[in-house]
Tab-separated table of C-alpha atoms in Angstrom:
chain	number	residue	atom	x	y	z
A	26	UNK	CA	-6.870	-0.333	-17.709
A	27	UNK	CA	-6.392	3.178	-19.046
A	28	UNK	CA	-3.346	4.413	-16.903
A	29	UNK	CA	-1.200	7.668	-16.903
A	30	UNK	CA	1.980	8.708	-15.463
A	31	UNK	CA	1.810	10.418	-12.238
A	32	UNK	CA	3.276	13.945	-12.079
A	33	UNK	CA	7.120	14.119	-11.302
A	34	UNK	CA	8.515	16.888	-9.742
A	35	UNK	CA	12.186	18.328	-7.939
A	36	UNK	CA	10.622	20.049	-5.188
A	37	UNK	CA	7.186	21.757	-4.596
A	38	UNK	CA	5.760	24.691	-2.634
A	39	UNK	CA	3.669	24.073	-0.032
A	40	UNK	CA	1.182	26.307	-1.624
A	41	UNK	CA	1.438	24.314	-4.726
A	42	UNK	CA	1.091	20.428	-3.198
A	43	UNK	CA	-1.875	21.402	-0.912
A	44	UNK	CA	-4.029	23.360	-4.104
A	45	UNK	CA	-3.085	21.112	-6.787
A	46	UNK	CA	-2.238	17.379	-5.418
A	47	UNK	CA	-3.936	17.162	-1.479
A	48	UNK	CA	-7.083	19.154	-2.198
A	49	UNK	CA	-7.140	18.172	-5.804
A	50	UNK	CA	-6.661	14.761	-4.595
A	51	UNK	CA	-4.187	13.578	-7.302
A	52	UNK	CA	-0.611	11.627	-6.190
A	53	UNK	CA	2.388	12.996	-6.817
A	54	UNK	CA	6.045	12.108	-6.697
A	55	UNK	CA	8.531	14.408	-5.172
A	56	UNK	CA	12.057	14.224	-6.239
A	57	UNK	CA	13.691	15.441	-3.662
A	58	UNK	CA	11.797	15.380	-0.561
A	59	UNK	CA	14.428	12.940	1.144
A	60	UNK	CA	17.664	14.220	-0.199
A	61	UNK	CA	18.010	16.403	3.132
A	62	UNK	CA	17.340	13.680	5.345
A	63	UNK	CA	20.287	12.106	6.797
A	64	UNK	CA	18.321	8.592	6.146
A	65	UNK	CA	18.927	9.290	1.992
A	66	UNK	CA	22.992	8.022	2.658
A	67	UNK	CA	22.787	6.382	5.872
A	68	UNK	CA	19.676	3.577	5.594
A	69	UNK	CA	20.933	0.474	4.053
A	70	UNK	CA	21.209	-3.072	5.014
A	71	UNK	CA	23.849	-3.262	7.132
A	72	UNK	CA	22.892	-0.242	9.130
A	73	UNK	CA	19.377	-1.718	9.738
A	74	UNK	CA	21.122	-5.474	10.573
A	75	UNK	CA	23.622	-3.814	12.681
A	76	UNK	CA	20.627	-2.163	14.607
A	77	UNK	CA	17.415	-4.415	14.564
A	78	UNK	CA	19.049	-7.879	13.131
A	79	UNK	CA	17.797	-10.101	16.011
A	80	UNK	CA	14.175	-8.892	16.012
A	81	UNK	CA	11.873	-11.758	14.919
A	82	UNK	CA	9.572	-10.307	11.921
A	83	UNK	CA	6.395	-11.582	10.295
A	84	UNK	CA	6.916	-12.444	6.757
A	85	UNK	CA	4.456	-12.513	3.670
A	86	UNK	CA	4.382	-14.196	0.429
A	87	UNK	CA	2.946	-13.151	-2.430
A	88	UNK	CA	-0.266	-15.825	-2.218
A	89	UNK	CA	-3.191	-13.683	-2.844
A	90	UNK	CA	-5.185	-14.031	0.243
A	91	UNK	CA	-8.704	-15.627	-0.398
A	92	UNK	CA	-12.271	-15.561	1.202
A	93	UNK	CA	-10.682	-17.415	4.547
A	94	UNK	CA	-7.327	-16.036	4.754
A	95	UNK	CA	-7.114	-14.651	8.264
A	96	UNK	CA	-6.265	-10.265	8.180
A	97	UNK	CA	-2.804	-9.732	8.274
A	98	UNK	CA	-1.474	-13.389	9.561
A	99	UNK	CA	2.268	-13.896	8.468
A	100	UNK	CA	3.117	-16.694	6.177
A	101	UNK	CA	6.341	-17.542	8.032
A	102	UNK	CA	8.837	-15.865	10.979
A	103	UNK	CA	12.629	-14.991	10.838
A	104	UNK	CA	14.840	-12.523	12.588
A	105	UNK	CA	14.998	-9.269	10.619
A	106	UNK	CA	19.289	-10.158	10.055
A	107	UNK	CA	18.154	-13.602	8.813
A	108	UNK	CA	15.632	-11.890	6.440
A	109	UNK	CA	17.661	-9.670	4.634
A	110	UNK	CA	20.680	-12.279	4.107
A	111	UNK	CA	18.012	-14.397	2.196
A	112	UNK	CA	17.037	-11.238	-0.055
A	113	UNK	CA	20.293	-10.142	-0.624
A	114	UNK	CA	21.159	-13.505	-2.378
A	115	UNK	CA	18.491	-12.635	-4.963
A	116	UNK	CA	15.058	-12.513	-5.836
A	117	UNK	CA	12.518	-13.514	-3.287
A	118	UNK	CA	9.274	-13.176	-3.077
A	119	UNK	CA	8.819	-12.423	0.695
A	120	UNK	CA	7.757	-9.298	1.913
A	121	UNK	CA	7.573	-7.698	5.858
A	122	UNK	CA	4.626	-5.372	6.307
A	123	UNK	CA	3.729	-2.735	8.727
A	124	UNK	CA	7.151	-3.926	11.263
A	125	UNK	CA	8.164	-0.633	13.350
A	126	UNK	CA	10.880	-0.484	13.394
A	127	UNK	CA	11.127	2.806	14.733
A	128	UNK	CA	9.952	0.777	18.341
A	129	UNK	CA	13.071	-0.936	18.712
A	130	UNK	CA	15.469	1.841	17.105
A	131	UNK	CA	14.106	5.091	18.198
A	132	UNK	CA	17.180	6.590	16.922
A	133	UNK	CA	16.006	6.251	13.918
A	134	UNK	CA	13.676	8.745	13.652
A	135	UNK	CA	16.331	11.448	13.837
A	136	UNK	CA	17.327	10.642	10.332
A	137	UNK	CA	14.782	11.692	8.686
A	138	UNK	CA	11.798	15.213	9.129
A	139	UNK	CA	8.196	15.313	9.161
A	140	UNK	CA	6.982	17.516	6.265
A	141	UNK	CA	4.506	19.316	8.527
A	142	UNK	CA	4.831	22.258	5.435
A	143	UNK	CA	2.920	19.654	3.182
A	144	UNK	CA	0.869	17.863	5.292
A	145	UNK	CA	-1.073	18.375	9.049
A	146	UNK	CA	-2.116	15.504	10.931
A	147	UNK	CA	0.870	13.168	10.719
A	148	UNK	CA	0.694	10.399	13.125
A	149	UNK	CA	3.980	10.385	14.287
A	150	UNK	CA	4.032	7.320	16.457
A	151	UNK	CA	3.909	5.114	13.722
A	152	UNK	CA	5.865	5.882	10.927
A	153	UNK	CA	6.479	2.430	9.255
A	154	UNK	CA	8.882	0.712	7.488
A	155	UNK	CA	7.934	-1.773	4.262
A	156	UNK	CA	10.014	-4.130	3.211
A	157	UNK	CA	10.858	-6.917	0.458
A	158	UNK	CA	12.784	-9.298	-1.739
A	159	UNK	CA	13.060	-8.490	-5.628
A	160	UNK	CA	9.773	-10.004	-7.360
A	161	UNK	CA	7.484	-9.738	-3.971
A	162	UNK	CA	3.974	-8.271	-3.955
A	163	UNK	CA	1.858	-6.179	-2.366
A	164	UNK	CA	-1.532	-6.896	-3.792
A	165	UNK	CA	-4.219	-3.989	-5.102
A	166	UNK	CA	-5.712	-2.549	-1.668
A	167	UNK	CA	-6.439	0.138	-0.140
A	168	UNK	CA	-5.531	1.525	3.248
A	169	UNK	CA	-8.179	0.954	5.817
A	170	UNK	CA	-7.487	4.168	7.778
A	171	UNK	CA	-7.744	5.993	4.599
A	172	UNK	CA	-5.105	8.099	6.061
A	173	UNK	CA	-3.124	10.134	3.462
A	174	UNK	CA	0.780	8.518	2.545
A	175	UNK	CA	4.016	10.117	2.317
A	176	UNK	CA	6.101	7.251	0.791
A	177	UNK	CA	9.582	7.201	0.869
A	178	UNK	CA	11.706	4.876	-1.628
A	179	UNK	CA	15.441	4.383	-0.086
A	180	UNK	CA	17.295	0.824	-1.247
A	181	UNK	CA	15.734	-0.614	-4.857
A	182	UNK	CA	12.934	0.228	-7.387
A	183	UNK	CA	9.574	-0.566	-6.887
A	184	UNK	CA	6.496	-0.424	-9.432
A	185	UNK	CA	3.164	0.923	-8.169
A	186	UNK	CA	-0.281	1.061	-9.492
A	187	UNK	CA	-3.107	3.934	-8.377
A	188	UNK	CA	-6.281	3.943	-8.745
A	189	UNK	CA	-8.569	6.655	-6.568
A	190	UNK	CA	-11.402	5.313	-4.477
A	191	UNK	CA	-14.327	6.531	-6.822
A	192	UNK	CA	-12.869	3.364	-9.423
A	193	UNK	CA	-13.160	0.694	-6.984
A	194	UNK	CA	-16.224	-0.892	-7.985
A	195	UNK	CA	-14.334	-1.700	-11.523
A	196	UNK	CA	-11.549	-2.928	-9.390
A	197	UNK	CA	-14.222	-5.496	-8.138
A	198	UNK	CA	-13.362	-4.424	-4.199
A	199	UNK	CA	-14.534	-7.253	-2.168
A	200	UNK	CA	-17.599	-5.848	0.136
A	201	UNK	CA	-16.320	-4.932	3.842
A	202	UNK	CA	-12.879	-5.727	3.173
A	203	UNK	CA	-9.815	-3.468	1.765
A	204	UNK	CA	-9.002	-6.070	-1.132
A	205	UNK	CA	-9.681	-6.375	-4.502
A	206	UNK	CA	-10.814	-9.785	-5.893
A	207	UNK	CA	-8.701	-9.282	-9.483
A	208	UNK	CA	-5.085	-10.302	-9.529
A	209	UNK	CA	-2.720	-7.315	-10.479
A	210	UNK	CA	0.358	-9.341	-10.722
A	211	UNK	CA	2.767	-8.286	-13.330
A	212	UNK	CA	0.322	-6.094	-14.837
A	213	UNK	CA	2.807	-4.793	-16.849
A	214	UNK	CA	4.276	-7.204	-18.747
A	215	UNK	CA	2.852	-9.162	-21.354
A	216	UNK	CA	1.650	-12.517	-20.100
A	217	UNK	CA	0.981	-10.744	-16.656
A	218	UNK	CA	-2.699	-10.091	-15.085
A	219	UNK	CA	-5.408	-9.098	-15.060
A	220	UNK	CA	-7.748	-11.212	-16.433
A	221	UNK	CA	-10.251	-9.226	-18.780
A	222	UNK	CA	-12.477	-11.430	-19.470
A	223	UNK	CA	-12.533	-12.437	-15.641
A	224	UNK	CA	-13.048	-9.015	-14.719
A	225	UNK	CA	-14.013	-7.302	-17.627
A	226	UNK	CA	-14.504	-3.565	-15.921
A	227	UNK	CA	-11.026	-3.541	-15.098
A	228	UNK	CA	-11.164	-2.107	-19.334
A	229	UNK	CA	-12.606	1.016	-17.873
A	230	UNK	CA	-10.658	1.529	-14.855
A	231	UNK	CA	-8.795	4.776	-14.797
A	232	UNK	CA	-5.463	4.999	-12.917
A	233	UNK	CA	-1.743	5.893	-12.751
A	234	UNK	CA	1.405	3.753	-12.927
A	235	UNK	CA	4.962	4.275	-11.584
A	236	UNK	CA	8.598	3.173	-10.941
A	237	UNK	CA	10.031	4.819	-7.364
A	238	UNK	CA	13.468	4.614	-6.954
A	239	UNK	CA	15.982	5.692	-4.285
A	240	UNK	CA	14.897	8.822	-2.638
A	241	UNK	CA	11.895	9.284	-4.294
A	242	UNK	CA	8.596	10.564	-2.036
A	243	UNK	CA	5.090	9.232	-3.850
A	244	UNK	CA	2.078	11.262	-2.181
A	245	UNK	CA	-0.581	9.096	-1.867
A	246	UNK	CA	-4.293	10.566	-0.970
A	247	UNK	CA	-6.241	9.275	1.435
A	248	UNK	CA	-8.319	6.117	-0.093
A	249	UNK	CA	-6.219	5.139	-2.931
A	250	UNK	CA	-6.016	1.262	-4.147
A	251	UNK	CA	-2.440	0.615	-4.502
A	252	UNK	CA	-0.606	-2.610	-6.350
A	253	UNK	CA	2.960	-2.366	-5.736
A	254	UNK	CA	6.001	-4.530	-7.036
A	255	UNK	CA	9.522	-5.022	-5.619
A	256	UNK	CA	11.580	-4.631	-9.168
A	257	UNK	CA	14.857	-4.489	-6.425
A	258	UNK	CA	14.865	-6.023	-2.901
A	259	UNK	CA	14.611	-2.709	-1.273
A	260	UNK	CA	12.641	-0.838	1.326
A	261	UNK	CA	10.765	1.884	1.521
A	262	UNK	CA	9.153	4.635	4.919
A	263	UNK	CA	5.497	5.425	4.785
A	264	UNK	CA	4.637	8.626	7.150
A	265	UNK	CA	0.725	8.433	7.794
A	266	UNK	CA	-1.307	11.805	8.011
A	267	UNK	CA	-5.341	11.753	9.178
A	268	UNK	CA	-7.529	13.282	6.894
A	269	UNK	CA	-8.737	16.745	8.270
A	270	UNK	CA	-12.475	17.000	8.007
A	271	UNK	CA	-14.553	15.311	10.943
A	272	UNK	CA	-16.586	12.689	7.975
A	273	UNK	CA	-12.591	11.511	6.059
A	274	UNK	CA	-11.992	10.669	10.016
A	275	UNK	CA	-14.930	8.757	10.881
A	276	UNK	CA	-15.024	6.897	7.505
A	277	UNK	CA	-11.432	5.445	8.644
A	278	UNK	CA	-12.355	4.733	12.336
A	279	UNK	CA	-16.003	2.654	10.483
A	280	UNK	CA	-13.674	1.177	8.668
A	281	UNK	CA	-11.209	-0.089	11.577
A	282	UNK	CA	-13.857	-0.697	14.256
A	283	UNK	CA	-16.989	-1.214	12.262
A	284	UNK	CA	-16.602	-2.787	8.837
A	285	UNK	CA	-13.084	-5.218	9.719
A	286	UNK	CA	-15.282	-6.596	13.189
A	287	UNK	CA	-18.445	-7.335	10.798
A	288	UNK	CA	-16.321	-9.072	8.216
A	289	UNK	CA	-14.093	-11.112	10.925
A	290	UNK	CA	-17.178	-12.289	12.444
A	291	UNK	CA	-18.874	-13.497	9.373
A	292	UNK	CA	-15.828	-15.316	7.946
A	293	UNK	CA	-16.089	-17.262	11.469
A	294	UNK	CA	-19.557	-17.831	11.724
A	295	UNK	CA	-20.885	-18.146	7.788
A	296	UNK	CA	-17.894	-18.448	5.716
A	297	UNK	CA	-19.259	-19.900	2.472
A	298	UNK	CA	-22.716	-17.523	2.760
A	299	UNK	CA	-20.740	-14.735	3.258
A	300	UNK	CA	-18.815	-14.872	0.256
A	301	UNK	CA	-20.829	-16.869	-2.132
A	302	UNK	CA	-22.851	-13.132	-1.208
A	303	UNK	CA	-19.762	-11.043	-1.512
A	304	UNK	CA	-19.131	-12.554	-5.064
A	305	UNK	CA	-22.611	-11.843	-6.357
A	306	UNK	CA	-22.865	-8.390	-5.143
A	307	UNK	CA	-19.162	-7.319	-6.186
A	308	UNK	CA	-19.982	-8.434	-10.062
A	309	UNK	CA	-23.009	-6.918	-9.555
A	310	UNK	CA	-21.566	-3.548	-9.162
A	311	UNK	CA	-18.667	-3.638	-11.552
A	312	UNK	CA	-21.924	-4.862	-14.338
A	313	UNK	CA	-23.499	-1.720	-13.405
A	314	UNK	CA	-20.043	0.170	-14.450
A	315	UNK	CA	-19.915	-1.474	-17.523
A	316	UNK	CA	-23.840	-0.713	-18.549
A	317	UNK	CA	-23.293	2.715	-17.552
């Protein structure tokens, strides 16, 4: 992979962000963003037990789904309290993804404010909250609303890998599904993944790599693949903004409505046909990368 740091800055203009990192469409990483926000001192564990601690949670672990694993089905249930007990004792590889927590605490959302200077179109129902124990995963995908992310680092560090959308047929993305069928894990260490000679384009694939920590705000443009990994337990916000024009829109409602309903339904009906298919044609296009 041919990475680069992403650009680091204290503060921005908003004339600055929108001409040289949301129309350029290039991530960024904002310093300072969240040092206003009451939520930069007053989020931690405690605060979030004292508040949410009895809500049951859907947890994840950091088994790479395959060509049956059902969208989004939790590996295992606890109460949010019971959860973060077992990450503060040390590393564990469970993560919580997508819980709102906003839904149950509404109060919340007071501690922190929408940077409407940066960004229209936030969709400020569901600002979410992402969660894990040191050493879980979040494997390379990209967001299926291909909404643009405002993401928000509070309690730990967390390692992320970008790619933009136009490298995703050397990521291997599996046809009508978000995923990519390499393994990113510890992709930067030594005897981590991927495997080159598995997935040979991944040589060619150009990207950025990153450590967050608290308070930083990574600006992530609408269709990015994304790898992340918890270096801390920790947890992190993610506000969601639509893409302005009329065609980013409609590509993420396909992609909700149209594309996940055709691939649910084949995985039921022709499971093995439908991805013995999905294999060919997704080495198919990363050969065609590789010839070019």
């Amino acid at each position: 992979m041919q990475l680069q740091a992403i650009d680091v800055v204290s503060s921005i203009s908003a004339t600055d962000f929108k001409k040289n990192y949301y129309e350029a469409n290039r991530p960024l990483i904002i310093k300072d963003l969240a040092k206003s926000w009451p939520a930069y001192e007053k989020w931690n564990w405690d605060y979030f037990k004292q508040l949410v601690g009895d809500k049951k949670v859907g947890l994840y672990n950091n088994t790479k789904s395959d060509a049956y694993t059902p969208i989004n089905k939790a590996d295992d249930y606890k109460t949010f309290g019971e959860y973060i007990d077992m990450i503060r004792k040390g590393p564990a590889g469970w993560r919580i993804f997508l819980f709102n927590i906003f839904e149950h605490a509404p109060q919340l959302t007071n501690d922190f404010t929408w940077p409407d200077e940066l960004i229209t179109g936030f969709v400020k129902r569901y600002p979410m909250l992402f969660v894990g124990g040191a050493t879980s995963i979040t494997h390379m995908h990209f967001d299926i609303d291909l909404s643009h992310i405002l993401h928000t680092q509070f309690v730990g560090r967390k390692r992320v890998l970008l790619f933009p959308k136009e490298e995703q047929y050397k990521l291997y993305r599996k046809p009508f599904e978000v995923l990519s069928l390499a393994d990113f894990s510890h992709y930067y260490q030594r005897n981590g993944t991927p495997d080159y000679e598995t997935f040979p384009a991944l040589r060619l694939a150009r990207g950025y790599d990153a450590v967050l920590e608290h308070g930083d705000t990574l600006f992530m443009p609408a269709g990015y693949w994304h790898h992340m990994e918890y270096l801390d337990s920790g947890f992190a916000m993610s506000l969601r903004a639509m893409q302005s024009s009329f065609t980013g829109k409609l590509s993420g409602v396909w992609n909700l409505f149209g594309m996940r309903t055709i691939d649910t339904m084949m995985k039921k009906t022709f499971p093995h046909p439908w991805y013995d298919w999905k294999k060919k044609k997704i080495f198919e296009l990363a050969n065609k990368e590789l010839n070019r």
